[in-house]
Coordinates of C-alpha atoms in Angstrom, one line a residue:
Chain F
M3 CA -62.3 -12.3 28.3
K4 CA -65.8 -11.1 29.3
P5 CA -68.8 -13.4 28.5
A6 CA -70.5 -12.7 25.2
G7 CA -73.5 -11.4 27.1
S8 CA -71.6 -8.2 28.1
R9 CA -70.7 -7.5 24.5
P10 CA -72.6 -4.8 22.5
Q11 CA -75.1 -7.0 20.4
N12 CA -76.0 -4.7 17.6
L13 CA -74.7 -1.8 15.5
R14 CA -76.2 1.0 17.6
A15 CA -74.9 -0.5 20.9
L16 CA -71.5 -0.9 19.4
Q17 CA -71.4 2.6 18.0
R18 CA -72.6 4.2 21.3
L19 CA -69.9 2.3 23.3
M20 CA -67.1 3.2 20.9
H21 CA -68.2 6.7 20.6
R22 CA -68.2 7.1 24.4
A23 CA -64.7 5.6 24.5
I24 CA -63.3 7.8 21.7
L25 CA -64.7 11.0 23.2
R26 CA -63.5 10.3 26.7
P27 CA -60.5 12.8 27.6
L28 CA -57.1 11.3 27.4
A29 CA -55.1 10.6 30.6
P30 CA -51.6 12.1 31.2
G31 CA -49.2 11.0 28.5
D32 CA -52.0 11.1 26.0
R33 CA -53.1 7.6 26.9
T34 CA -56.6 6.2 27.2
Q35 CA -58.0 6.3 30.7
R36 CA -57.3 3.0 32.4
R37 CA -60.5 2.7 34.2
W38 CA -63.9 2.7 32.4
T39 CA -67.0 4.6 33.6
D40 CA -68.7 1.4 35.2
G41 CA -65.8 0.4 37.2
R42 CA -64.3 -2.2 34.8
T43 CA -60.8 -1.7 33.5
A44 CA -60.7 0.0 30.2
R45 CA -59.0 -3.2 28.9
E46 CA -62.0 -5.2 29.8
M47 CA -64.4 -2.7 28.1
A48 CA -62.3 -2.6 24.9
E49 CA -62.0 -6.4 24.8
S50 CA -65.8 -6.6 25.0
F51 CA -66.2 -5.5 21.3
V52 CA -62.7 -5.0 19.8
K53 CA -60.5 -7.8 18.7
A54 CA -56.8 -7.9 19.6
N55 CA -54.2 -9.0 17.0
D56 CA -50.7 -10.3 17.2
R57 CA -49.2 -6.8 17.8
L58 CA -51.9 -4.7 19.6
T59 CA -54.3 -5.4 22.4
A60 CA -57.9 -4.5 21.9
L61 CA -57.3 -1.4 24.2
E62 CA -54.2 -0.3 22.1
R63 CA -56.3 -0.4 18.9
L64 CA -59.1 1.6 20.5
E65 CA -56.6 4.0 21.9
I66 CA -55.5 4.9 18.4
Y67 CA -59.0 6.3 17.8
N68 CA -59.2 8.0 21.2
R69 CA -56.0 9.8 20.6
M70 CA -56.7 10.7 17.0
Y71 CA -60.0 12.3 18.0
W72 CA -58.5 14.5 20.7
F73 CA -55.5 15.5 18.6
R74 CA -57.7 16.4 15.7
I75 CA -60.3 18.6 17.7
L76 CA -57.5 20.2 19.8
D77 CA -55.6 21.1 16.7
C78 CA -58.7 22.7 15.3
L79 CA -59.2 24.9 18.4
Y80 CA -55.4 25.8 18.5
D81 CA -55.6 27.0 14.9
D82 CA -58.9 29.0 15.3
Y83 CA -57.9 30.6 18.6
P84 CA -54.3 31.9 18.4
G85 CA -55.1 35.1 20.4
L86 CA -56.9 33.2 23.2
R87 CA -54.1 30.7 23.3
A88 CA -51.4 33.4 23.5
A89 CA -53.3 35.2 26.3
L90 CA -53.7 32.0 28.5
G91 CA -50.5 30.3 27.6
P92 CA -50.4 26.8 26.0
R93 CA -51.0 24.8 29.2
R94 CA -54.0 26.8 30.4
F95 CA -55.4 26.9 26.8
H96 CA -55.1 23.1 26.7
R97 CA -56.9 22.6 29.9
L98 CA -59.7 25.0 28.7
A99 CA -60.0 23.3 25.4
V100 CA -60.3 19.9 26.9
A101 CA -62.8 21.0 29.5
Y102 CA -64.9 22.8 26.7
L103 CA -64.8 20.0 24.2
T104 CA -65.7 17.5 27.0
R105 CA -68.7 19.6 27.8
H106 CA -69.5 20.6 24.2
P107 CA -68.4 17.9 21.7
S108 CA -69.0 18.8 18.1
R109 CA -72.8 18.9 17.2
S110 CA -72.1 20.0 13.6
F111 CA -71.0 18.1 10.6
T112 CA -68.2 20.6 10.1
L113 CA -65.2 21.4 12.4
R114 CA -65.8 25.0 11.4
N115 CA -68.4 25.3 14.2
L116 CA -66.3 23.7 16.9
G117 CA -65.7 27.0 18.8
S118 CA -69.2 28.5 18.5
R119 CA -70.0 28.0 22.2
L120 CA -66.6 28.8 23.6
E121 CA -67.2 32.3 24.7
A122 CA -70.3 31.3 26.6
F123 CA -68.5 28.4 28.2
I124 CA -65.7 30.6 29.3
R125 CA -68.2 33.0 31.1
R126 CA -70.1 30.2 32.6
Q127 CA -67.0 28.3 33.9
P128 CA -64.5 31.1 34.7
R129 CA -62.2 28.8 36.7
W130 CA -60.5 27.8 33.5
T131 CA -59.5 31.3 32.7
A132 CA -59.4 33.3 35.9
P133 CA -58.2 36.0 36.6
H134 CA -58.3 36.8 32.8
T135 CA -61.8 35.6 32.2
A136 CA -63.2 38.9 30.7
L137 CA -60.3 39.1 28.2
A138 CA -60.6 35.5 27.4
A139 CA -64.2 35.6 26.7
E140 CA -63.7 38.7 24.5
L141 CA -60.9 37.0 22.6
A142 CA -63.1 33.9 22.1
R143 CA -65.8 36.1 20.7
F144 CA -63.5 38.1 18.5
E145 CA -62.0 35.0 17.1
W146 CA -65.3 33.3 16.4
A147 CA -66.4 36.5 14.6
Q148 CA -63.5 35.9 12.2
T149 CA -64.9 32.5 11.3
V150 CA -68.3 34.1 10.7
A151 CA -66.8 36.9 8.6
F152 CA -64.8 34.3 6.5
D153 CA -67.6 32.3 5.1
E154 CA -71.1 33.4 6.4
A155 CA -73.6 34.2 3.8
A156 CA -74.0 37.7 2.1
R157 CA -77.5 39.0 1.3
P158 CA -78.1 41.6 -1.5
V159 CA -76.9 44.9 -0.3
V160 CA -79.0 48.1 0.1
T161 CA -77.3 51.0 -1.6
A162 CA -77.2 54.6 -0.4
A163 CA -79.6 55.6 -3.3
E164 CA -82.1 53.0 -2.2
L165 CA -81.9 54.2 1.2
A166 CA -82.7 57.8 0.2
K167 CA -85.9 56.7 -1.5
V168 CA -87.4 55.1 1.5
A169 CA -89.1 56.8 4.5
A170 CA -86.8 56.2 7.5
G171 CA -89.7 55.3 9.8
R172 CA -90.8 52.4 7.6
I173 CA -87.7 50.7 6.3
R174 CA -86.3 47.8 8.4
L175 CA -82.7 47.0 7.5
A176 CA -80.3 44.4 8.7
L177 CA -76.6 43.9 9.0
Q178 CA -75.0 41.3 6.7
P179 CA -74.9 37.9 8.6
Y180 CA -71.1 37.9 8.2
V181 CA -70.7 41.2 10.2
T182 CA -70.2 40.9 13.9
L183 CA -70.4 44.0 16.2
L184 CA -68.4 43.8 19.4
A185 CA -68.3 46.2 22.4
V186 CA -65.1 45.2 24.2
R187 CA -63.2 46.1 27.3
H188 CA -59.8 45.2 25.8
P189 CA -58.2 46.1 22.5
V190 CA -58.5 42.5 21.2
D191 CA -58.0 43.5 17.7
A192 CA -54.5 45.0 18.2
Y193 CA -53.6 42.1 20.5
V194 CA -54.6 39.4 18.1
R195 CA -52.8 41.3 15.2
A196 CA -49.6 41.4 17.4
V197 CA -49.9 37.7 18.1
K198 CA -50.3 36.8 14.5
E199 CA -47.4 39.0 13.4
R200 CA -45.3 37.4 16.2
D201 CA -46.3 33.9 15.0
A202 CA -45.5 34.7 11.4
L203 CA -42.2 36.0 12.4
R204 CA -41.5 32.8 14.4
T205 CA -42.2 30.8 11.2
E206 CA -39.8 33.0 9.3
A207 CA -37.2 32.8 12.0
S208 CA -37.3 29.1 12.0
N209 CA -35.7 29.1 8.5
A210 CA -33.4 32.2 9.2
A211 CA -29.7 32.0 9.9
G212 CA -29.4 34.9 12.2
R213 CA -32.0 33.7 14.7
S214 CA -30.6 35.7 17.6
R215 CA -31.4 39.0 16.0
V216 CA -35.1 38.4 16.0
S217 CA -35.3 36.5 19.3
A218 CA -36.4 39.6 21.2
R219 CA -39.4 40.1 18.9
L220 CA -40.4 36.5 19.4
R221 CA -41.1 36.8 23.0
R222 CA -44.6 36.5 24.5
V223 CA -47.0 39.4 23.5
A224 CA -48.1 41.1 26.6
R225 CA -51.7 40.8 27.5
P226 CA -53.6 44.0 26.7
R227 CA -54.5 46.5 29.4
P228 CA -58.2 47.3 29.6
E229 CA -59.4 49.8 27.2
R230 CA -63.0 50.1 25.9
G231 CA -63.7 49.8 22.2
W232 CA -66.3 49.2 19.6
L233 CA -65.5 46.9 16.7
A234 CA -67.0 45.5 13.5
V235 CA -65.5 42.2 12.2
H236 CA -66.4 42.0 8.6
R237 CA -65.0 41.2 5.1
V238 CA -64.5 43.1 1.9
D239 CA -63.8 41.4 -1.3
N240 CA -63.7 38.3 0.7
R241 CA -60.8 39.5 2.9
L242 CA -61.1 39.8 6.6
Y243 CA -61.0 43.2 8.4
Y244 CA -61.6 44.6 11.9
K245 CA -63.0 48.1 11.9
R246 CA -63.1 50.3 15.0
L247 CA -66.3 52.2 15.5
E248 CA -67.4 55.4 17.3
P249 CA -69.7 54.5 20.2
A250 CA -72.7 56.2 18.5
A251 CA -72.0 54.4 15.3
Y252 CA -71.9 51.1 17.2
R253 CA -75.2 51.9 18.8
M254 CA -76.8 52.6 15.4
L255 CA -75.5 49.5 13.8
A256 CA -76.6 47.3 16.8
A257 CA -80.0 48.8 16.5
L258 CA -80.3 47.8 12.9
R259 CA -78.9 44.4 13.7
D260 CA -81.6 44.1 16.3
G261 CA -84.5 44.9 13.9
R262 CA -85.2 48.5 14.7
T263 CA -86.3 50.8 12.0
L264 CA -83.9 53.2 10.3
E265 CA -85.4 56.1 12.3
Q266 CA -85.1 54.3 15.6
A267 CA -81.5 53.3 14.8
V268 CA -80.5 56.9 14.0
A269 CA -82.2 57.9 17.4
R270 CA -80.0 55.4 19.2
G271 CA -76.9 57.3 18.1
G272 CA -77.9 60.1 20.6
R273 CA -78.4 63.7 20.3
A274 CA -74.7 64.5 20.0
V275 CA -74.6 62.8 16.6
T276 CA -75.0 65.3 13.7
A277 CA -76.9 64.7 10.5
E278 CA -73.7 65.1 8.6
Q279 CA -72.1 62.3 10.7
V280 CA -75.2 60.0 10.2
R281 CA -74.9 60.6 6.4
T282 CA -71.2 60.0 6.3
W283 CA -71.5 56.8 8.3
F284 CA -74.3 55.3 6.2
E285 CA -72.5 56.1 3.0
L286 CA -69.5 54.2 4.3
W287 CA -71.5 51.3 5.6
T288 CA -73.4 51.0 2.3
Q289 CA -70.1 51.1 0.4
L290 CA -68.7 48.4 2.6
G291 CA -71.9 46.4 1.8
W292 CA -72.8 46.0 5.5
I293 CA -76.5 46.9 5.1
C294 CA -79.1 44.6 3.6
R295 CA -82.9 44.2 3.8
R296 CA -84.3 42.4 6.7
K297 CA -85.8 39.1 5.7
Chain I
M9 CA -64.4 0.1 -18.1
P10 CA -63.3 3.7 -17.5
A11 CA -66.9 4.9 -17.5
N12 CA -69.9 3.3 -15.9
P13 CA -73.2 4.2 -14.4
F14 CA -71.7 4.8 -11.1
N15 CA -69.5 7.7 -12.4
S16 CA -72.2 9.0 -14.9
H17 CA -70.4 7.3 -17.7
T18 CA -67.5 9.9 -17.5
D19 CA -63.9 9.3 -18.2
Y20 CA -62.0 11.7 -16.1
G21 CA -58.4 10.7 -16.1
I22 CA -56.1 11.7 -13.2
G23 CA -57.0 14.3 -10.7
I24 CA -55.8 15.8 -7.5
G25 CA -57.4 17.2 -4.3
L26 CA -58.1 20.9 -4.3
R27 CA -56.3 22.2 -1.3
V28 CA -55.8 25.6 0.1
P29 CA -52.0 26.0 -0.2
H30 CA -52.5 25.5 -4.0
Y31 CA -55.3 28.0 -4.5
R32 CA -52.9 30.8 -5.7
H33 CA -50.9 28.7 -8.1
I34 CA -54.0 27.2 -9.6
L35 CA -55.9 30.5 -10.0
E36 CA -52.9 32.4 -11.3
R37 CA -51.1 29.8 -13.4
K38 CA -54.1 27.7 -14.5
P39 CA -52.2 24.4 -14.8
V40 CA -53.5 21.7 -16.9
V41 CA -55.2 19.1 -14.6
D42 CA -57.8 16.5 -15.6
W43 CA -60.0 17.3 -12.7
F44 CA -60.1 18.4 -9.0
E45 CA -61.7 16.6 -6.1
I46 CA -63.1 18.8 -3.6
I47 CA -64.1 18.1 0.0
S48 CA -67.7 18.9 0.0
E49 CA -67.8 20.2 3.6
N50 CA -65.3 22.9 2.9
F51 CA -67.8 24.5 0.6
L52 CA -71.0 23.9 2.5
V53 CA -70.9 27.6 3.7
G54 CA -73.1 30.5 3.0
G55 CA -70.5 32.6 1.1
G56 CA -67.1 34.3 1.3
R57 CA -63.8 33.2 0.0
P58 CA -64.5 29.4 -0.2
L59 CA -67.3 29.8 -2.7
E60 CA -65.4 32.6 -4.6
V61 CA -62.6 30.1 -5.1
L62 CA -64.8 27.3 -6.0
D63 CA -66.6 29.4 -8.7
S64 CA -63.3 30.4 -10.2
I65 CA -62.2 26.8 -10.4
L66 CA -65.5 25.7 -11.9
E67 CA -64.9 28.1 -14.7
Q68 CA -61.7 26.3 -15.7
Y69 CA -61.9 22.8 -14.4
R70 CA -64.0 19.7 -13.8
V71 CA -64.8 19.1 -10.2
V72 CA -65.9 15.9 -8.4
Q73 CA -67.3 16.1 -4.9
H74 CA -66.0 13.9 -2.1
G75 CA -67.4 14.0 1.4
V76 CA -66.3 13.1 4.9
S77 CA -69.5 13.6 7.0
L78 CA -72.5 11.6 5.4
Y79 CA -71.6 8.7 7.7
F80 CA -73.6 6.1 5.7
G81 CA -72.9 3.6 8.4
S82 CA -74.0 5.7 11.4
T83 CA -77.4 4.7 12.9
D84 CA -78.3 8.3 13.1
R85 CA -80.8 9.4 10.5
P86 CA -79.4 11.8 7.8
D87 CA -79.5 15.5 8.7
R88 CA -82.1 17.0 6.2
E89 CA -80.6 20.5 6.5
H90 CA -77.1 19.0 5.6
L91 CA -78.6 17.1 2.7
R92 CA -80.4 20.2 1.4
R93 CA -77.1 22.2 1.4
L94 CA -75.2 19.4 -0.1
K95 CA -77.7 19.1 -3.0
A96 CA -77.3 22.9 -3.6
L97 CA -73.5 22.3 -3.9
V98 CA -74.1 19.3 -6.2
R99 CA -76.1 21.6 -8.5
R100 CA -73.4 24.3 -8.3
T101 CA -70.5 22.0 -9.2
G102 CA -72.3 19.7 -11.6
T103 CA -70.4 16.8 -10.1
P104 CA -70.9 13.6 -12.2
W105 CA -70.9 11.5 -9.0
L106 CA -70.4 12.1 -5.3
S107 CA -68.4 10.0 -3.0
D108 CA -68.2 9.5 0.8
H109 CA -67.0 6.7 3.0
L110 CA -68.3 3.4 4.1
C111 CA -68.0 4.2 7.8
W112 CA -69.7 5.8 10.8
G113 CA -68.7 8.8 12.8
S114 CA -71.6 10.4 14.7
V115 CA -73.9 9.1 17.5
D116 CA -77.1 10.9 18.5
G117 CA -76.0 14.0 16.6
T118 CA -72.6 14.2 18.2
Y119 CA -69.7 14.0 15.7
T120 CA -66.2 12.5 16.0
H121 CA -65.1 14.0 12.7
D122 CA -63.4 10.6 12.1
L123 CA -64.0 7.9 9.6
L124 CA -64.7 4.9 12.0
P125 CA -64.7 1.3 10.8
M126 CA -67.9 -0.7 10.5
P127 CA -68.7 -4.1 12.1
Y128 CA -69.0 -6.3 9.1
T129 CA -72.5 -7.6 9.8
F130 CA -75.6 -8.2 7.7
E131 CA -77.5 -5.8 9.9
A132 CA -75.0 -3.1 9.3
A133 CA -75.0 -3.8 5.5
R134 CA -78.7 -3.5 5.4
R135 CA -78.9 -0.3 7.2
T136 CA -76.0 1.3 5.4
A137 CA -77.4 0.3 2.1
A138 CA -80.7 1.8 2.9
K139 CA -79.1 5.1 3.9
I140 CA -77.0 5.2 0.7
R141 CA -80.2 4.8 -1.4
M142 CA -82.0 7.5 0.5
V143 CA -79.1 9.9 0.1
R144 CA -78.7 9.1 -3.6
D145 CA -82.4 9.6 -4.2
F146 CA -82.4 12.9 -2.3
L147 CA -79.2 14.3 -4.1
E148 CA -80.2 12.8 -7.5
V149 CA -76.5 12.0 -8.3
P150 CA -74.7 8.6 -8.5
I151 CA -73.0 7.7 -5.2
C152 CA -69.6 5.9 -4.9
V153 CA -68.7 4.7 -1.3
E154 CA -65.1 4.5 -0.3
N155 CA -63.5 1.9 1.8
V156 CA -61.6 3.4 4.9
S157 CA -58.3 2.5 6.3
S158 CA -58.9 1.0 9.9
Y159 CA -57.1 0.1 13.0
A160 CA -59.7 -2.0 14.9
E161 CA -61.8 -5.1 14.1
F162 CA -64.9 -6.2 16.0
H163 CA -66.1 -9.4 17.5
L164 CA -69.5 -8.7 16.0
S165 CA -68.2 -9.0 12.3
E166 CA -69.6 -11.8 10.2
M167 CA -67.6 -11.4 7.0
T168 CA -64.4 -9.9 5.6
E169 CA -64.2 -6.2 4.8
W170 CA -64.4 -6.8 1.0
E171 CA -67.4 -9.0 1.4
F172 CA -69.1 -6.4 3.5
L173 CA -68.2 -3.6 0.9
S174 CA -69.7 -6.0 -1.9
E175 CA -72.8 -6.7 0.2
V176 CA -73.4 -2.9 0.8
V177 CA -72.9 -1.8 -2.7
E178 CA -75.0 -4.7 -4.2
R179 CA -77.8 -3.9 -1.9
A180 CA -77.6 -0.1 -2.5
D181 CA -76.9 -0.5 -6.2
C182 CA -74.1 2.1 -5.9
G183 CA -70.5 2.5 -7.0
I184 CA -67.2 2.0 -5.2
L185 CA -64.5 4.5 -4.7
L186 CA -61.7 2.1 -4.3
D187 CA -59.1 3.6 -2.1
V188 CA -56.0 1.4 -2.9
N189 CA -53.9 2.9 -0.1
N190 CA -56.6 2.2 2.4
I191 CA -56.8 -1.4 1.4
Y192 CA -53.0 -1.7 1.8
V193 CA -53.0 0.1 5.2
S194 CA -55.8 -2.1 6.5
S195 CA -54.3 -5.3 5.2
R196 CA -51.1 -4.6 7.1
N197 CA -53.0 -3.7 10.2
H198 CA -55.3 -6.7 10.1
G199 CA -53.2 -9.2 8.3
F200 CA -55.1 -10.0 5.1
N201 CA -53.9 -10.2 1.6
P202 CA -54.7 -6.9 -0.2
Y203 CA -54.9 -8.7 -3.5
D204 CA -57.7 -10.9 -2.1
Y205 CA -59.6 -7.6 -1.4
V206 CA -59.2 -6.2 -4.9
D207 CA -60.1 -9.5 -6.5
G208 CA -63.1 -9.9 -4.1
I209 CA -65.0 -6.7 -5.0
P210 CA -67.4 -6.3 -7.9
A211 CA -65.1 -4.6 -10.4
H212 CA -67.8 -3.2 -12.5
R213 CA -69.0 -1.0 -9.7
V214 CA -65.6 0.9 -9.3
G215 CA -66.2 4.4 -10.4
Q216 CA -63.1 6.0 -8.9
M217 CA -59.8 5.1 -7.2
H218 CA -57.8 6.9 -4.6
I219 CA -54.0 6.6 -4.1
A220 CA -52.1 8.2 -1.2
G221 CA -49.1 7.9 1.2
H222 CA -49.1 6.5 4.6
T223 CA -46.9 6.3 7.6
K224 CA -45.4 3.1 9.2
F225 CA -45.1 2.8 12.9
E226 CA -43.7 -0.1 14.8
K227 CA -47.0 -1.9 15.3
Y228 CA -49.3 -0.5 12.8
I229 CA -49.6 1.8 9.7
L230 CA -51.4 5.1 9.8
D231 CA -53.3 6.5 6.8
T232 CA -51.6 10.0 7.0
H233 CA -51.8 11.3 3.4
D234 CA -48.5 13.2 4.0
H235 CA -46.1 11.2 1.8
P236 CA -45.7 10.2 -1.8
V237 CA -47.4 7.0 -2.7
L238 CA -45.2 4.0 -1.6
D239 CA -44.3 1.2 -4.0
P240 CA -46.6 -1.5 -2.6
V241 CA -49.5 0.8 -3.1
W242 CA -48.6 1.5 -6.7
K243 CA -48.3 -2.2 -7.4
L244 CA -51.7 -2.8 -5.8
Y245 CA -53.0 0.1 -7.9
A246 CA -51.6 -1.4 -11.1
H247 CA -53.4 -4.7 -10.1
A248 CA -56.7 -2.9 -9.4
T249 CA -56.4 -1.2 -12.8
R250 CA -56.1 -4.4 -14.5
R251 CA -59.0 -5.8 -12.5
C252 CA -61.4 -2.9 -12.8
G253 CA -60.2 -1.2 -16.0
V254 CA -58.6 2.2 -16.3
T255 CA -60.6 4.3 -13.8
A256 CA -60.7 8.0 -12.7
T257 CA -57.9 8.3 -10.1
L258 CA -57.2 10.8 -7.5
L259 CA -54.1 11.4 -5.4
E260 CA -54.9 12.5 -1.8
W261 CA -52.2 14.6 -0.1
D262 CA -53.6 16.4 2.9
D263 CA -50.8 17.0 5.4
R264 CA -47.4 18.6 5.0
I265 CA -48.5 19.5 1.4
P266 CA -45.7 20.2 -0.9
S267 CA -45.8 22.5 -4.0
F268 CA -48.7 22.0 -6.5
Q269 CA -46.1 20.8 -9.1
E270 CA -44.8 18.1 -6.8
V271 CA -48.3 16.9 -5.9
H272 CA -49.3 16.8 -9.6
R273 CA -46.1 15.1 -10.6
E274 CA -46.8 12.3 -8.1
A275 CA -50.3 11.9 -9.3
L276 CA -49.3 11.6 -12.9
K277 CA -47.1 8.6 -12.0
A278 CA -50.3 6.7 -12.2
N279 CA -50.0 7.0 -15.9
A280 CA -47.1 4.6 -16.0
F281 CA -49.1 1.9 -14.1
I282 CA -52.1 2.5 -16.3
A283 CA -50.0 1.9 -19.4
E284 CA -48.5 -1.2 -17.7
A285 CA -52.0 -2.5 -16.9
R286 CA -53.1 -1.8 -20.5
A287 CA -50.2 -3.7 -22.0
A288 CA -50.7 -6.6 -19.5
G289 CA -54.4 -6.8 -20.3
P290 CA -57.4 -7.3 -18.0
I291 CA -57.4 -9.8 -15.3
R292 CA -60.1 -12.5 -16.1
A293 CA -60.6 -13.5 -12.5
G294 CA -64.0 -14.6 -11.5
R295 CA -66.3 -11.7 -10.9
P296 CA -67.7 -12.0 -7.3
A297 CA -70.8 -9.9 -8.0
G298 CA -73.1 -12.9 -8.0
K299 CA -71.4 -14.3 -4.9
S300 CA -72.2 -11.9 -2.2
P301 CA -72.2 -13.4 1.3
A302 CA -75.9 -13.0 1.7
R303 CA -76.6 -15.2 -1.3
R304 CA -73.9 -17.7 -0.1
T305 CA -75.2 -18.0 3.4
G306 CA -78.9 -17.5 2.7
A307 CA -79.2 -14.6 5.0
P308 CA -82.2 -12.4 4.6
A309 CA -81.9 -9.6 2.0

């Protein structure tokens, strides 16, 4: 037993120590690391503030919280990133997730935001995903966009009729906060859809008698080959959708998103875009409710 | 005392937690349910499906907000933006009271997303009560704090858990969400008598109760909310109902969630224990409200 002087003496000190212990990554076998950061044994550290009882040591009691923390947040990333998990395989995904969550523990009251910095982390630390870093980063961004599309705010839409009344050089529009535009080098939309269909089939198959018949379809979904694409991840009637865009349409929407005037946005489409195309696209985008006024 | 200042003098009966797997059943079949408890954090979003579902539920049902992230016991200051959004949700739902846990879970703005146990000290009680008062004044709704299940105890503690709970709610002048399952789980993990706990809290402050299932391991019990309520918890619930009066009761079932009908059937079992408690009459045990540890030990208020 350590002398009382080494114990945390107040609420803040106790919470800081326990917090550090809980957030520390688990050792192999999902156990608490046996050595504490200051060279003491983890057992000594735990005994400095946690009581043992007749069944569990102080470290074993602390370990319950350490394990629950990691199981909870890893589960959350597993659920939110099925495409990325499939592309990397379970072991590499696990290593990536632990590295990411160690570097970026949750700074939000809600687990919804846990993956908000995953794409940037993947690009900054490519060793966790190499040689598939570009694909992994695009999948992380695409799957985060789905979280955004699911529950981000919607602002009052601008209708086609309202658009027609305003001089194009003056009006500044915006994209709905729940719409994310993506320029990608892999067909991540088709890939994630295939993974989800495979996962759904696995769930069905787990209850099916004739399992052998579906086994061929339960195999790993092949990673997508490079193929450029332009996507909008959005919602309609509160259902998620991915929409493929023409490159010119993507450029126009990106210009609106970035605060350009309507006139400037149309110009970004390029000379090859006809007035008829512009009219058709804006009709569609206003019908989908993507366009709103800039705040 | 079914209704008191801590639940806005409402009498809500038996409710269940609103969970995603039941959305379709509830919205299409519109089953008769006294009330739903929502997890506030699931609806602190800008828009989309969560708020659409919530608004549909609010057209048909009474809703009470239960939170998991206010962390009354954390030494961090409350996040004003979080509180502002929570207040907007309180206005939207018209919740008669709002509950969250007597625990901590964040340090310096980093969240564990867990309900971590408090050291039962006077310093912690004072700070926690001050935070509860601040949140209540900001949200302008009665607050009930819930006892958590725990797996660790601290050398720093100066009193029992129920003395700490009493100390906090008396200082904060708030209500209690008495989680009977959590009392049972902690009693087994720490070796105290759960009936001492129920008898030791200020019964007149109990505005709501929780019941749930748990999982037994070799050396401890885990609060998993993935089973029906076990017999010892029902017995403790009956005792708590005799002690506190018939109180708004909520069944929590958060993992391996069965059909809506099964969850609702399990919740309604509480009626039998309520009837039993009514027939047996109230327990006239001494009310400990005037015997908080601070007053007994003369510690500074």
